[in-house]
Amino acid sequence: AIEKGERRLKPQELIELSALFGRNVSELLQKNAPAEGFLLQLRGALPASTPGDDDMIPFLEDFQQRCEDYVRLEELCQAPLRRRYPPEYEIQGASPELAAEDVAATERRRLDLGEGPLVNLREILETDMGIRVFQLELPAQVAGMFAYAESLGGCIAVNLRHSMERRRLSLTHEFGHFLTARYRPEVTFEARYERRPAGERFAEAFARAFLMPAAGLRRRYLELERERPQGITYGDLCRLAHFYAVSIEAMTRRLEELRLIPMGTWERLRQEKSRAREAQKFLRLESVHTDDEPFSPRYIALAVEAWQRAELSEGQLARVLRTDRLGAREMVQRLAPSATDGGDPGEAMDFGAPLFGAAGR
């Protein structure tokens, strides 16, 4: 009768339906059809041999829900994320390592990134590519995951429990999968393979080549060699890793790939990790690239704008920001200091107001 329009849906029935579907009432009442997700495809990407696969399902659901929330915020604010995706790169039949170097250099040129370090990697992938990036607290053995759906676009999640350097490598690893296998979702488990397939070898090599481009890194290394006739030191290696915002392991492996240092150097250094950590601490190489926010600045700004437009209640704002009402108020207060304690949208800096009028364009 409800489907035929013969009677109205009762409020209690709506609440029960939302519980059955695992959705919020506001989602069931939205005007547009829900976005087509990728949950089933991601579940299919879980390795059958990995114990505790069922434990991953809530994390996959959370990932998709955040992507859907992002699209919904864009609809409310009429600000769709522009996609600047290149065609998929064909790497079949080529050496994964050589293909990684080529694709990384090509993407660097296409995005006009030069040969230096990438400080705001998440913003680059979001703004210049149109990929949605989230940082989730995932199980320790999961480095990240990637999926694509036409309604959601390319979406990547990395493990917030891991170090910043490790997350950057994981993010670029998943980006490599996006460039070469866009329609094949991926959940990356650490130490999953006894023998790595070509796609994984490509993604790992691509991450190092994209974050540490050959030409720029080789030039900097040769400059260090000229300064150090007796050979570069632990401190030099630490400073190089810090400059590119990568781990000492990633930097060492990259220098080995470029034949700038002897193969097997990392295996030797791995036995002396404490010395490398002491060198970093002694040099006070605190990270200047720290990014521990689950959501990107664009996502947060859209959420606040939707709340200011009265498209979201305070409770809905807290939900999309994955916090409580107090946390949502504090976030609004930080972004719009003129907001009153009562949270009146009219009193806060208007995030949706045009910067210039028609005459100023």
Short mmCIF file of C-alpha atoms in Angstrom, two decimals:
data_model
loop_
_atom_site.label_atom_id
_atom_site.label_comp_id
_atom_site.label_asym_id
_atom_site.label_seq_id
_atom_site.Cartn_x
_atom_site.Cartn_y
_atom_site.Cartn_z
CA ALA A 1 0.00 0.00 0.00
CA ILE A 2 2.86 2.36 0.80
CA GLU A 3 4.64 1.54 -2.48
CA LYS A 4 1.42 2.12 -4.43
CA GLY A 5 0.86 5.45 -2.70
CA GLU A 6 -2.36 4.27 -1.09
CA ARG A 7 -1.25 5.35 2.38
CA ARG A 8 1.50 7.43 3.91
CA LEU A 9 4.57 6.02 5.60
CA LYS A 10 4.30 6.34 9.36
CA PRO A 11 7.24 7.90 11.27
CA GLN A 12 7.79 4.72 13.29
CA GLU A 13 7.86 2.65 10.10
CA LEU A 14 10.46 5.01 8.64
CA ILE A 15 12.63 4.58 11.73
CA GLU A 16 12.28 0.79 11.53
CA LEU A 17 13.16 0.78 7.82
CA SER A 18 16.25 2.91 8.44
CA ALA A 19 17.39 0.44 11.09
CA LEU A 20 16.80 -2.52 8.77
CA PHE A 21 18.79 -0.94 5.95
CA GLY A 22 21.50 0.37 8.28
CA ARG A 23 20.91 3.93 7.04
CA ASN A 24 20.00 7.24 8.60
CA VAL A 25 16.46 8.55 8.17
CA SER A 26 17.81 11.60 6.34
CA GLU A 27 19.39 9.34 3.71
CA LEU A 28 16.07 7.60 3.02
CA LEU A 29 14.39 10.99 2.62
CA GLN A 30 16.96 12.53 0.27
CA LYS A 31 15.66 13.64 -3.12
CA ASN A 32 18.16 11.85 -5.33
CA ALA A 33 18.70 8.13 -5.64
CA PRO A 34 21.51 6.76 -3.45
CA ALA A 35 24.90 6.52 -5.11
CA GLU A 36 25.90 3.18 -6.54
CA GLY A 37 28.58 1.85 -4.22
CA PHE A 38 31.46 -0.57 -4.40
CA LEU A 39 31.00 -2.58 -1.20
CA LEU A 40 30.37 -5.91 -2.94
CA GLN A 41 33.39 -5.45 -5.20
CA LEU A 42 35.61 -4.62 -2.22
CA ARG A 43 34.37 -7.68 -0.37
CA GLY A 44 35.30 -9.73 -3.40
CA ALA A 45 38.78 -8.24 -3.31
CA LEU A 46 39.46 -9.64 0.16
CA PRO A 47 41.92 -12.54 -0.07
CA ALA A 48 40.23 -15.85 0.68
CA SER A 49 43.26 -17.10 2.60
CA THR A 50 43.33 -14.20 5.05
CA PRO A 51 41.85 -15.08 8.46
CA GLY A 52 39.25 -12.78 9.96
CA ASP A 53 37.90 -11.45 6.66
CA ASP A 54 34.51 -10.85 8.27
CA ASP A 55 36.21 -8.41 10.62
CA MET A 56 36.99 -6.23 7.60
CA ILE A 57 33.35 -5.76 6.55
CA PRO A 58 32.59 -2.87 8.97
CA PHE A 59 35.67 -1.01 7.68
CA LEU A 60 34.59 -1.51 4.07
CA GLU A 61 31.09 -0.29 4.91
CA ASP A 62 32.49 2.76 6.68
CA PHE A 63 34.70 3.54 3.68
CA GLN A 64 31.77 3.46 1.27
CA GLN A 65 29.58 5.47 3.65
CA ARG A 66 32.18 8.24 3.85
CA CYS A 67 32.42 8.37 0.07
CA GLU A 68 28.62 8.60 -0.18
CA ASP A 69 28.60 11.36 2.43
CA TYR A 70 31.19 13.26 0.39
CA VAL A 71 29.03 13.08 -2.75
CA ARG A 72 25.97 14.13 -0.75
CA LEU A 73 27.79 17.19 0.63
CA GLU A 74 28.78 18.18 -2.90
CA GLU A 75 25.16 17.92 -4.01
CA LEU A 76 23.97 20.07 -1.11
CA CYS A 77 26.62 22.72 -1.84
CA GLN A 78 26.37 22.35 -5.65
CA ALA A 79 30.12 21.82 -5.84
CA PRO A 80 30.91 18.53 -7.66
CA LEU A 81 34.47 17.29 -7.57
CA ARG A 82 35.96 17.63 -11.05
CA ARG A 83 37.53 14.47 -12.43
CA ARG A 84 40.73 14.77 -14.41
CA TYR A 85 41.43 11.10 -14.89
CA PRO A 86 43.85 9.95 -17.56
CA PRO A 87 43.03 6.83 -19.59
CA GLU A 88 44.17 3.65 -17.90
CA TYR A 89 47.82 2.88 -18.55
CA GLU A 90 48.51 -0.41 -20.28
CA ILE A 91 51.39 -2.21 -18.57
CA GLN A 92 50.72 -5.81 -19.57
CA GLY A 93 53.82 -7.55 -20.90
CA ALA A 94 56.21 -4.86 -19.65
CA SER A 95 58.59 -5.06 -16.71
CA PRO A 96 56.57 -3.78 -13.71
CA GLU A 97 59.55 -1.76 -12.44
CA LEU A 98 60.27 -0.12 -15.80
CA ALA A 99 56.58 0.55 -16.39
CA ALA A 100 56.37 2.16 -12.94
CA GLU A 101 59.19 4.58 -13.79
CA ASP A 102 57.50 5.54 -17.06
CA VAL A 103 54.01 6.00 -15.63
CA ALA A 104 55.31 7.96 -12.63
CA ALA A 105 57.28 10.35 -14.84
CA THR A 106 54.32 10.75 -17.21
CA GLU A 107 51.91 11.57 -14.39
CA ARG A 108 54.37 14.01 -12.85
CA ARG A 109 54.53 15.85 -16.17
CA ARG A 110 50.78 15.71 -16.74
CA LEU A 111 50.08 17.18 -13.31
CA ASP A 112 52.95 19.67 -13.64
CA LEU A 113 54.56 18.53 -10.39
CA GLY A 114 58.21 19.00 -11.30
CA GLU A 115 60.89 16.82 -9.71
CA GLY A 116 60.71 17.90 -6.07
CA PRO A 117 58.93 16.44 -3.03
CA LEU A 118 55.13 16.38 -2.87
CA VAL A 119 54.19 18.07 0.38
CA ASN A 120 50.38 18.11 0.07
CA LEU A 121 49.93 14.76 -1.61
CA ARG A 122 46.32 14.23 -0.52
CA GLU A 123 45.26 17.66 -1.78
CA ILE A 124 47.07 17.09 -5.08
CA LEU A 125 45.22 13.83 -5.74
CA GLU A 126 41.91 15.35 -4.71
CA THR A 127 42.14 18.73 -6.41
CA ASP A 128 44.21 17.91 -9.50
CA MET A 129 42.88 14.39 -10.08
CA GLY A 130 39.43 14.28 -8.48
CA ILE A 131 40.16 11.29 -6.22
CA ARG A 132 38.51 11.12 -2.80
CA VAL A 133 41.02 10.29 -0.07
CA PHE A 134 40.21 9.25 3.51
CA GLN A 135 42.30 8.21 6.48
CA LEU A 136 40.63 5.47 8.52
CA GLU A 137 41.69 3.56 11.58
CA LEU A 138 42.07 0.16 9.92
CA PRO A 139 43.46 -3.14 11.25
CA ALA A 140 47.23 -3.01 11.57
CA GLN A 141 47.85 -5.45 8.71
CA VAL A 142 45.86 -3.35 6.21
CA ALA A 143 47.84 -0.60 4.47
CA GLY A 144 45.01 0.82 2.38
CA MET A 145 42.25 0.17 -0.13
CA PHE A 146 41.03 1.52 -3.41
CA ALA A 147 37.74 1.33 -5.34
CA TYR A 148 35.99 3.04 -8.21
CA ALA A 149 32.30 3.51 -8.95
CA GLU A 150 30.90 5.82 -11.60
CA SER A 151 28.73 7.68 -9.11
CA LEU A 152 31.51 8.05 -6.52
CA GLY A 153 34.62 8.25 -8.69
CA GLY A 154 38.01 7.02 -7.56
CA CYS A 155 38.22 6.56 -3.78
CA ILE A 156 41.22 5.67 -1.61
CA ALA A 157 41.53 4.96 2.10
CA VAL A 158 44.79 4.58 4.02
CA ASN A 159 45.44 3.41 7.55
CA LEU A 160 45.50 6.29 10.04
CA ARG A 161 47.20 4.02 12.58
CA HIS A 162 50.33 3.92 10.45
CA SER A 163 53.03 6.58 10.41
CA MET A 164 52.72 9.58 8.12
CA GLU A 165 55.54 8.33 5.86
CA ARG A 166 53.95 4.92 5.57
CA ARG A 167 50.55 6.44 4.75
CA ARG A 168 52.02 8.53 1.94
CA LEU A 169 53.56 5.42 0.42
CA SER A 170 50.26 3.51 0.80
CA LEU A 171 48.32 6.37 -0.79
CA THR A 172 50.61 6.46 -3.80
CA HIS A 173 50.53 2.65 -4.00
CA GLU A 174 46.72 2.73 -4.32
CA PHE A 175 47.00 5.60 -6.81
CA GLY A 176 49.14 3.31 -8.94
CA HIS A 177 46.36 0.71 -8.94
CA PHE A 178 43.88 3.41 -9.96
CA LEU A 179 46.02 4.36 -12.96
CA THR A 180 46.39 0.83 -14.29
CA ALA A 181 43.41 -1.22 -13.02
CA ARG A 182 40.65 1.29 -12.30
CA TYR A 183 37.78 -1.18 -12.27
CA ARG A 184 39.48 -3.77 -10.06
CA PRO A 185 39.09 -2.83 -6.36
CA GLU A 186 42.04 -3.49 -4.09
CA VAL A 187 42.49 -4.10 -0.37
CA THR A 188 46.23 -4.05 0.35
CA PHE A 189 47.35 -6.33 3.16
CA GLU A 190 50.95 -6.16 4.28
CA ALA A 191 53.04 -9.31 3.78
CA ARG A 192 50.11 -10.87 1.92
CA TYR A 193 52.06 -12.46 -0.91
CA GLU A 194 54.80 -15.04 -0.83
CA ARG A 195 55.48 -14.13 -4.43
CA ARG A 196 54.20 -10.72 -5.43
CA PRO A 197 52.15 -10.53 -8.65
CA ALA A 198 53.11 -8.06 -11.37
CA GLY A 199 50.38 -5.59 -10.36
CA GLU A 200 51.70 -5.35 -6.81
CA ARG A 201 55.30 -5.04 -7.98
CA PHE A 202 54.20 -2.19 -10.24
CA ALA A 203 52.28 -0.38 -7.47
CA GLU A 204 55.19 -0.62 -5.03
CA ALA A 205 57.72 0.60 -7.59
CA PHE A 206 55.34 3.34 -8.78
CA ALA A 207 54.93 4.68 -5.23
CA ARG A 208 58.69 5.10 -4.83
CA ALA A 209 59.16 6.55 -8.33
CA PHE A 210 56.29 9.03 -7.93
CA LEU A 211 57.32 10.24 -4.48
CA MET A 212 61.05 10.24 -5.26
CA PRO A 213 61.46 11.03 -8.98
CA ALA A 214 64.68 9.69 -10.45
CA ALA A 215 66.09 12.90 -11.95
CA GLY A 216 65.56 15.08 -8.88
CA LEU A 217 66.74 12.49 -6.37
CA ARG A 218 69.81 11.58 -8.42
CA ARG A 219 70.81 15.24 -8.62
CA ARG A 220 70.47 15.74 -4.88
CA TYR A 221 72.37 12.55 -4.12
CA LEU A 222 75.27 13.53 -6.39
CA GLU A 223 75.42 16.91 -4.68
CA LEU A 224 75.73 15.10 -1.35
CA GLU A 225 78.51 12.92 -2.75
CA ARG A 226 80.48 15.99 -3.81
CA GLU A 227 80.14 17.31 -0.27
CA ARG A 228 81.12 13.93 1.20
CA PRO A 229 84.18 12.50 -0.57
CA GLN A 230 84.34 9.73 2.04
CA GLY A 231 80.71 8.69 1.38
CA ILE A 232 77.33 9.83 2.61
CA THR A 233 76.43 9.32 6.26
CA TYR A 234 73.44 8.21 8.31
CA GLY A 235 72.63 11.85 8.80
CA ASP A 236 72.64 12.51 5.05
CA LEU A 237 70.30 9.59 4.47
CA CYS A 238 67.98 10.83 7.22
CA ARG A 239 67.91 14.31 5.73
CA LEU A 240 67.11 12.96 2.27
CA ALA A 241 64.25 10.87 3.66
CA HIS A 242 62.95 13.86 5.61
CA PHE A 243 63.13 16.12 2.55
CA TYR A 244 60.94 13.75 0.51
CA ALA A 245 58.74 12.87 3.53
CA VAL A 246 59.38 9.14 3.22
CA SER A 247 60.78 6.52 5.55
CA ILE A 248 64.47 5.66 5.67
CA GLU A 249 63.59 2.24 4.28
CA ALA A 250 61.76 3.72 1.27
CA MET A 251 64.61 6.14 0.59
CA THR A 252 67.25 3.42 0.87
CA ARG A 253 65.36 1.07 -1.45
CA ARG A 254 64.89 3.87 -3.96
CA LEU A 255 68.61 4.71 -3.95
CA GLU A 256 69.31 1.01 -4.50
CA GLU A 257 66.91 0.96 -7.47
CA LEU A 258 68.73 3.90 -9.02
CA ARG A 259 72.09 2.15 -8.45
CA LEU A 260 73.30 5.07 -6.37
CA ILE A 261 74.15 2.84 -3.40
CA PRO A 262 75.05 -0.88 -3.32
CA MET A 263 72.23 -3.41 -3.40
CA GLY A 264 71.63 -4.93 0.02
CA THR A 265 72.27 -1.67 1.88
CA TRP A 266 68.80 -1.71 3.41
CA GLU A 267 69.20 -5.27 4.64
CA ARG A 268 72.31 -4.16 6.51
CA LEU A 269 70.65 -1.01 7.84
CA ARG A 270 67.66 -3.00 9.02
CA GLN A 271 69.90 -4.62 11.60
CA GLU A 272 70.94 -1.14 12.77
CA LYS A 273 67.54 0.58 12.88
CA SER A 274 68.27 2.06 16.28
CA ARG A 275 71.23 4.01 14.86
CA ALA A 276 69.06 5.48 12.11
CA ARG A 277 66.38 6.48 14.62
CA GLU A 278 69.02 8.05 16.86
CA ALA A 279 70.34 10.05 13.92
CA GLN A 280 66.85 11.38 13.11
CA LYS A 281 66.24 12.29 16.72
CA PHE A 282 69.63 13.92 17.08
CA LEU A 283 69.08 15.99 13.92
CA ARG A 284 65.60 17.00 15.18
CA LEU A 285 63.99 16.01 11.90
CA GLU A 286 60.41 16.37 13.02
CA SER A 287 57.96 15.94 10.19
CA VAL A 288 56.71 19.12 8.55
CA HIS A 289 54.20 17.15 6.45
CA THR A 290 52.01 15.83 9.25
CA ASP A 291 48.41 15.16 8.20
CA ASP A 292 46.42 13.23 10.78
CA GLU A 293 42.95 14.42 9.79
CA PRO A 294 40.51 11.66 8.75
CA PHE A 295 38.87 14.05 6.26
CA SER A 296 40.36 16.41 3.72
CA PRO A 297 40.03 20.21 4.18
CA ARG A 298 37.60 20.29 1.24
CA TYR A 299 35.31 17.71 2.83
CA ILE A 300 35.24 19.61 6.14
CA ALA A 301 34.61 22.95 4.40
CA LEU A 302 31.69 21.48 2.44
CA ALA A 303 30.20 20.01 5.63
CA VAL A 304 30.35 23.39 7.41
CA GLU A 305 28.92 25.13 4.34
CA ALA A 306 26.00 22.68 4.17
CA TRP A 307 25.31 23.31 7.86
CA GLN A 308 25.42 27.07 7.31
CA ARG A 309 22.93 26.69 4.47
CA ALA A 310 20.67 24.82 6.95
CA GLU A 311 20.89 21.75 4.69
CA LEU A 312 22.32 19.81 7.64
CA SER A 313 21.22 19.88 11.25
CA GLU A 314 23.86 20.01 13.95
CA GLY A 315 23.35 16.30 14.54
CA GLN A 316 23.79 15.54 10.84
CA LEU A 317 26.91 17.73 10.74
CA ALA A 318 28.35 15.73 13.64
CA ARG A 319 27.55 12.48 11.85
CA VAL A 320 29.27 13.37 8.55
CA LEU A 321 32.31 14.57 10.53
CA ARG A 322 32.28 11.36 12.61
CA THR A 323 32.23 13.25 15.90
CA ASP A 324 29.72 14.33 18.55
CA ARG A 325 27.83 17.63 18.64
CA LEU A 326 30.46 19.26 20.84
CA GLY A 327 33.20 18.20 18.44
CA ALA A 328 31.21 19.57 15.50
CA ARG A 329 30.74 22.92 17.28
CA GLU A 330 34.45 23.13 18.05
CA MET A 331 35.31 22.43 14.42
CA VAL A 332 32.94 25.14 13.21
CA GLN A 333 34.38 27.52 15.78
CA ARG A 334 37.91 26.87 14.48
CA LEU A 335 36.91 27.35 10.86
CA ALA A 336 34.58 30.31 11.44
CA PRO A 337 35.76 32.13 14.59
CA SER A 338 32.92 34.65 14.47
CA ALA A 339 30.32 31.94 15.03
CA THR A 340 28.44 32.27 18.30
CA ASP A 341 28.49 29.57 20.93
CA GLY A 342 24.93 28.79 20.00
CA GLY A 343 26.00 27.81 16.50
CA ASP A 344 23.77 30.26 14.57
CA PRO A 345 24.67 29.85 10.86
CA GLY A 346 23.85 33.50 10.21
CA GLU A 347 26.54 34.65 12.66
CA ALA A 348 29.42 32.64 11.17
CA MET A 349 31.70 33.34 8.24
CA ASP A 350 29.72 32.17 5.20
CA PHE A 351 31.74 29.38 3.56
CA GLY A 352 29.40 29.32 0.56
CA ALA A 353 29.43 33.03 -0.21
CA PRO A 354 31.14 34.00 -3.52
CA LEU A 355 34.44 35.77 -2.99
CA PHE A 356 33.61 38.31 -5.70
CA GLY A 357 30.37 39.59 -7.13
CA ALA A 358 29.53 39.32 -10.82
CA ALA A 359 31.46 42.54 -11.49
CA GLY A 360 34.59 41.16 -9.87
CA ARG A 361 34.86 38.12 -12.10
#
